[in-house]
CSV table of C-alpha atoms in Angstrom, one decimal:
chain,number,residue,atom,x,y,z
A,20,MET,CA,-269.2,241.7,77.0
A,21,GLY,CA,-270.9,244.6,75.3
A,22,SER,CA,-272.9,244.5,72.1
A,23,SER,CA,-270.4,245.9,69.6
A,24,GLY,CA,-269.2,243.4,67.1
A,25,THR,CA,-265.5,244.0,67.8
A,26,ASP,CA,-265.6,242.3,71.2
A,27,ARG,CA,-268.1,239.5,70.5
A,28,VAL,CA,-267.1,235.9,70.2
A,29,ALA,CA,-269.0,233.3,68.2
A,30,LEU,CA,-268.9,229.5,68.1
A,31,VAL,CA,-270.2,228.0,64.8
A,32,THR,CA,-270.7,224.3,64.7
A,33,GLY,CA,-270.4,222.7,61.3
A,34,GLY,CA,-268.4,225.7,60.4
A,35,SER,CA,-266.4,223.9,57.7
A,36,GLY,CA,-269.6,223.2,55.6
A,37,GLY,CA,-271.4,225.4,53.1
A,38,ILE,CA,-273.8,227.3,55.4
A,39,GLY,CA,-271.5,227.1,58.4
A,40,ARG,CA,-268.5,228.6,56.6
A,41,ALA,CA,-270.6,231.4,55.2
A,42,VAL,CA,-271.9,232.1,58.7
A,43,ALA,CA,-268.4,232.2,60.1
A,44,GLU,CA,-267.2,234.5,57.4
A,45,ARG,CA,-270.2,236.8,57.7
A,46,LEU,CA,-269.9,237.1,61.5
A,47,ALA,CA,-266.2,237.7,61.2
A,48,ALA,CA,-267.0,240.5,58.8
A,49,ASP,CA,-269.0,242.1,61.6
A,50,GLY,CA,-265.9,242.0,63.8
A,51,THR,CA,-266.8,238.9,65.7
A,52,ALA,CA,-264.1,236.5,66.7
A,53,VAL,CA,-265.1,233.0,65.4
A,54,ALA,CA,-264.4,229.5,66.6
A,55,VAL,CA,-265.0,227.3,63.6
A,56,HIS,CA,-266.1,223.9,64.7
A,57,TYR,CA,-265.7,220.7,62.7
A,58,ALA,CA,-266.3,217.0,63.3
A,59,GLY,CA,-264.3,215.3,60.5
A,60,ASN,CA,-263.1,217.7,57.9
A,61,ARG,CA,-260.1,219.5,59.4
A,62,GLU,CA,-258.8,220.8,56.0
A,63,ARG,CA,-262.1,222.5,55.2
A,64,ALA,CA,-262.2,224.0,58.7
A,65,GLN,CA,-258.7,225.3,58.3
A,66,ALA,CA,-259.7,226.8,54.9
A,67,ALA,CA,-262.6,228.6,56.6
A,68,VAL,CA,-260.3,230.0,59.2
A,69,ALA,CA,-257.8,231.1,56.6
A,70,ALA,CA,-260.6,232.9,54.7
A,71,VAL,CA,-261.5,234.8,57.9
A,72,THR,CA,-258.0,235.7,59.0
A,73,GLY,CA,-257.0,236.6,55.4
A,74,ALA,CA,-259.8,239.2,55.5
A,75,GLY,CA,-258.5,240.6,58.7
A,76,GLY,CA,-260.7,238.6,61.1
A,77,ARG,CA,-259.9,236.4,64.1
A,78,ALA,CA,-260.7,232.7,64.0
A,79,ILE,CA,-259.6,229.3,65.3
A,80,THR,CA,-260.6,225.7,64.6
A,81,VAL,CA,-262.2,223.5,67.3
A,82,ALA,CA,-263.1,219.9,66.8
A,83,GLY,CA,-265.5,217.4,68.3
A,84,ASP,CA,-268.7,215.3,68.0
A,85,VAL,CA,-271.6,217.6,68.6
A,86,ALA,CA,-273.5,214.7,70.3
A,87,ASP,CA,-270.7,214.0,72.8
A,88,GLU,CA,-271.2,216.3,75.8
A,89,ASN,CA,-267.6,216.0,77.0
A,90,ALA,CA,-266.2,216.8,73.5
A,91,MET,CA,-268.5,219.8,73.2
A,92,ALA,CA,-267.7,221.0,76.7
A,93,ALA,CA,-264.0,220.9,75.6
A,94,VAL,CA,-264.9,222.8,72.4
A,95,PHE,CA,-266.6,225.6,74.5
A,96,ASP,CA,-263.6,225.6,76.8
A,97,GLU,CA,-261.2,226.1,73.9
A,98,ALA,CA,-263.3,229.0,72.5
A,99,GLU,CA,-263.5,230.7,75.9
A,100,ALA,CA,-259.7,230.2,76.4
A,101,ALA,CA,-258.9,231.7,73.0
A,102,PHE,CA,-261.2,234.7,73.0
A,103,GLY,CA,-262.3,235.3,76.6
A,104,GLY,CA,-265.9,234.2,76.5
A,105,ILE,CA,-268.8,233.3,74.1
A,106,ASP,CA,-271.6,235.6,73.0
A,107,VAL,CA,-273.0,233.8,70.0
A,108,VAL,CA,-273.5,230.1,69.3
A,109,VAL,CA,-274.7,229.1,65.8
A,110,ASN,CA,-275.5,225.4,65.5
A,111,THR,CA,-275.3,224.5,61.7
A,112,ALA,CA,-273.9,221.0,62.2
A,113,GLY,CA,-276.3,218.4,60.8
A,114,THR,CA,-276.8,215.4,58.5
A,115,MET,CA,-279.6,214.6,56.1
A,116,VAL,CA,-280.7,211.1,55.0
A,117,LEU,CA,-283.8,210.9,52.8
A,118,GLY,CA,-286.3,208.2,52.2
A,119,PRO,CA,-290.0,207.2,52.7
A,120,ILE,CA,-291.1,206.5,56.3
A,121,ALA,CA,-292.6,203.1,55.4
A,122,ASP,CA,-289.2,201.5,54.6
A,123,PHE,CA,-286.7,203.9,56.2
A,124,ASP,CA,-283.7,202.2,57.9
A,125,LEU,CA,-284.0,202.7,61.6
A,126,ASP,CA,-280.2,202.6,62.2
A,127,ALA,CA,-279.9,205.5,59.7
A,128,LEU,CA,-282.7,207.3,61.7
A,129,ASP,CA,-280.8,206.8,64.9
A,130,ARG,CA,-277.5,208.1,63.4
A,131,MET,CA,-279.2,211.2,61.9
A,132,HIS,CA,-281.1,211.9,65.1
A,133,ARG,CA,-278.0,211.5,67.2
A,134,THR,CA,-276.4,214.4,65.3
A,135,ASN,CA,-279.4,216.5,64.6
A,136,VAL,CA,-281.4,216.2,67.8
A,137,ARG,CA,-279.0,215.1,70.5
A,138,GLY,CA,-276.3,217.2,68.9
A,139,ALA,CA,-278.5,220.3,68.9
A,140,PHE,CA,-279.5,219.6,72.4
A,141,VAL,CA,-275.9,219.2,73.7
A,142,VAL,CA,-274.8,222.4,72.0
A,143,SER,CA,-277.9,224.3,73.2
A,144,GLN,CA,-277.2,222.9,76.7
A,145,GLN,CA,-273.6,224.2,76.7
A,146,ALA,CA,-274.7,227.5,75.2
A,147,ALA,CA,-277.4,227.9,77.9
A,148,ARG,CA,-274.7,227.6,80.6
A,149,ARG,CA,-272.0,229.7,79.0
A,150,VAL,CA,-273.3,232.4,76.6
A,151,ARG,CA,-272.8,235.9,78.1
A,152,ALA,CA,-275.5,238.5,78.7
A,153,GLY,CA,-276.4,240.2,75.4
A,154,GLY,CA,-275.7,237.0,73.5
A,155,ALA,CA,-277.6,234.9,71.0
A,156,ILE,CA,-278.1,231.2,70.4
A,157,ILE,CA,-279.2,230.3,66.8
A,158,ASN,CA,-280.1,226.8,65.7
A,159,VAL,CA,-280.7,225.7,62.1
A,160,SER,CA,-283.9,223.9,60.9
A,161,THR,CA,-285.4,223.5,57.5
A,162,SER,CA,-288.2,225.1,55.5
A,163,VAL,CA,-289.2,221.5,54.4
A,164,SER,CA,-291.0,221.3,57.8
A,165,ARG,CA,-293.5,223.6,56.1
A,166,LEU,CA,-293.2,222.2,52.5
A,167,GLN,CA,-293.7,218.6,53.6
A,168,PHE,CA,-291.9,217.0,50.6
A,169,PRO,CA,-292.2,213.2,50.5
A,170,GLY,CA,-289.0,211.5,51.6
A,171,TYR,CA,-288.1,214.1,54.1
A,172,GLY,CA,-290.1,212.7,57.1
A,173,PRO,CA,-287.2,211.4,59.2
A,174,TYR,CA,-285.2,214.6,58.5
A,175,VAL,CA,-288.1,216.9,59.3
A,176,ALA,CA,-288.8,215.0,62.5
A,177,SER,CA,-285.2,215.8,63.6
A,178,LYS,CA,-285.5,219.5,62.7
A,179,ARG,CA,-288.9,220.0,64.2
A,180,ALA,CA,-287.3,218.7,67.5
A,181,VAL,CA,-284.7,221.4,67.1
A,182,GLU,CA,-287.3,224.1,66.7
A,183,GLY,CA,-289.0,222.8,69.9
A,184,ILE,CA,-285.8,222.9,71.8
A,185,THR,CA,-285.1,226.4,70.6
A,186,LEU,CA,-288.6,227.8,71.5
A,187,ILE,CA,-288.5,226.4,75.0
A,188,LEU,CA,-284.9,227.4,75.7
A,189,ALA,CA,-285.8,231.0,74.8
A,190,ARG,CA,-288.3,231.0,77.7
A,191,GLU,CA,-286.1,229.1,80.1
A,192,LEU,CA,-283.4,231.8,79.7
A,193,ARG,CA,-285.7,234.5,81.0
A,194,GLY,CA,-283.8,237.3,82.8
A,195,ARG,CA,-280.4,236.4,81.1
A,196,ASP,CA,-280.7,238.8,78.1
A,197,ILE,CA,-280.0,236.0,75.7
A,198,THR,CA,-282.1,235.4,72.6
A,199,VAL,CA,-282.7,231.9,71.2
A,200,ASN,CA,-284.0,231.5,67.6
A,201,THR,CA,-284.0,229.1,64.7
A,202,VAL,CA,-283.2,229.8,61.1
A,203,ALA,CA,-285.1,227.5,58.6
A,204,PRO,CA,-283.4,227.7,55.2
A,205,GLY,CA,-285.1,226.7,52.0
A,206,PRO,CA,-283.2,225.0,49.2
A,207,THR,CA,-279.7,226.4,49.3
A,208,ALA,CA,-276.9,225.7,46.8
A,209,THR,CA,-274.5,223.8,49.0
A,210,PRO,CA,-272.7,220.5,48.2
A,211,LEU,CA,-275.0,218.7,50.7
A,212,PHE,CA,-278.1,220.0,48.9
A,213,LEU,CA,-276.9,219.5,45.3
A,214,ASP,CA,-275.5,216.0,45.9
A,215,GLY,CA,-277.6,213.3,44.1
A,216,LYS,CA,-280.0,215.7,42.4
A,217,SER,CA,-280.5,215.9,38.7
A,218,GLN,CA,-280.2,219.2,36.9
A,219,GLU,CA,-283.9,219.1,36.3
A,220,GLN,CA,-284.6,218.7,40.0
A,221,VAL,CA,-282.3,221.6,40.8
A,222,ASP,CA,-283.9,223.8,38.1
A,223,ALA,CA,-287.4,223.0,39.4
A,224,LEU,CA,-286.4,223.9,43.0
A,225,ALA,CA,-284.7,227.1,41.8
A,226,ALA,CA,-287.9,228.1,39.9
A,227,ALA,CA,-290.2,227.5,42.8
A,228,PRO,CA,-289.7,230.6,45.0
A,229,PRO,CA,-291.1,233.9,43.8
A,230,LEU,CA,-287.5,235.2,43.6
A,231,GLU,CA,-286.8,232.3,41.2
A,232,ARG,CA,-283.4,231.1,42.4
A,233,LEU,CA,-281.9,228.8,44.9
A,234,GLY,CA,-280.7,230.3,48.2
A,235,ARG,CA,-277.0,230.9,48.6
A,236,PRO,CA,-275.1,230.2,51.8
A,237,GLU,CA,-274.6,233.9,52.1
A,238,ASP,CA,-278.4,234.5,52.2
A,239,ILE,CA,-278.7,232.2,55.2
A,240,ALA,CA,-275.6,233.8,56.8
A,241,GLU,CA,-277.3,237.2,56.5
A,242,SER,CA,-280.3,236.0,58.6
A,243,VAL,CA,-277.9,234.5,61.2
A,244,ALA,CA,-275.9,237.7,61.4
A,245,PHE,CA,-279.2,239.6,62.0
A,246,LEU,CA,-280.2,237.3,64.8
A,247,ALA,CA,-276.7,237.3,66.2
A,248,GLY,CA,-276.4,241.0,66.5
A,249,PRO,CA,-279.0,243.7,65.9
A,250,ALA,CA,-282.1,241.6,66.3
A,251,ARG,CA,-282.4,241.9,70.1
A,252,TRP,CA,-286.2,241.9,70.0
A,253,VAL,CA,-286.5,238.7,68.0
A,254,ASN,CA,-286.6,235.8,70.5
A,255,GLY,CA,-288.1,232.3,70.5
A,256,GLN,CA,-288.8,232.4,66.8
A,257,THR,CA,-288.3,230.3,63.7
A,258,LEU,CA,-287.2,232.5,60.8
A,259,TYR,CA,-288.0,231.0,57.4
A,260,THR,CA,-285.2,232.1,55.0
A,261,ASN,CA,-286.3,230.7,51.7
A,262,GLY,CA,-287.2,233.5,49.2
A,263,GLY,CA,-290.9,233.1,49.8
A,264,LEU,CA,-291.1,229.4,49.0
A,265,ALA,CA,-293.0,228.5,52.2
């Protein structure tokens, strides 16, 4: 239950995806045992676990719908049974549907918000009940909440909700020695981000930050690892990890 990486345990939701997998591998490199959560893509989650164990780390896969409180209670149970407890919860699971507010499909809105808002709430709720003293809860938002790109309204609405949940939960956990923060990535070179974009669009976004490149999943994972371990005095914050874009 101490603070050293070797006895810490993390649950990473969406751990089979680009940022989630990078987070799982980065935390494992610090000596943290990792439960790699997935919803649908078992093979990718197993590949993430294989990458961790191949590098000498400890990892298992766990599966469930983040918006289903019973499924996620079972996921937390599995992680605790495998590793003895949970110190870090990183909630990277999310979906993104883009389109203008004026004609956005409300069923698509409901589906996205079920994963992004209810899912983040369910995971945060379980984390609030279970994370051990000295632990950290880390949600994932987006730098587009500052950038305000047209077409991102429904998605930003879901992620602003996540930031609000994070900021209040940090205060509600007073006295527990648990930090609660949000990482808000900028454009990051993941399949989710690159899908459907032209090379010109990708190049323009890469040129926009002062550092003149897209983020890498490893860049986001570095911020998560900071919040998950040494950053004990950072609490109730949104950390914009975007190369200076916003």
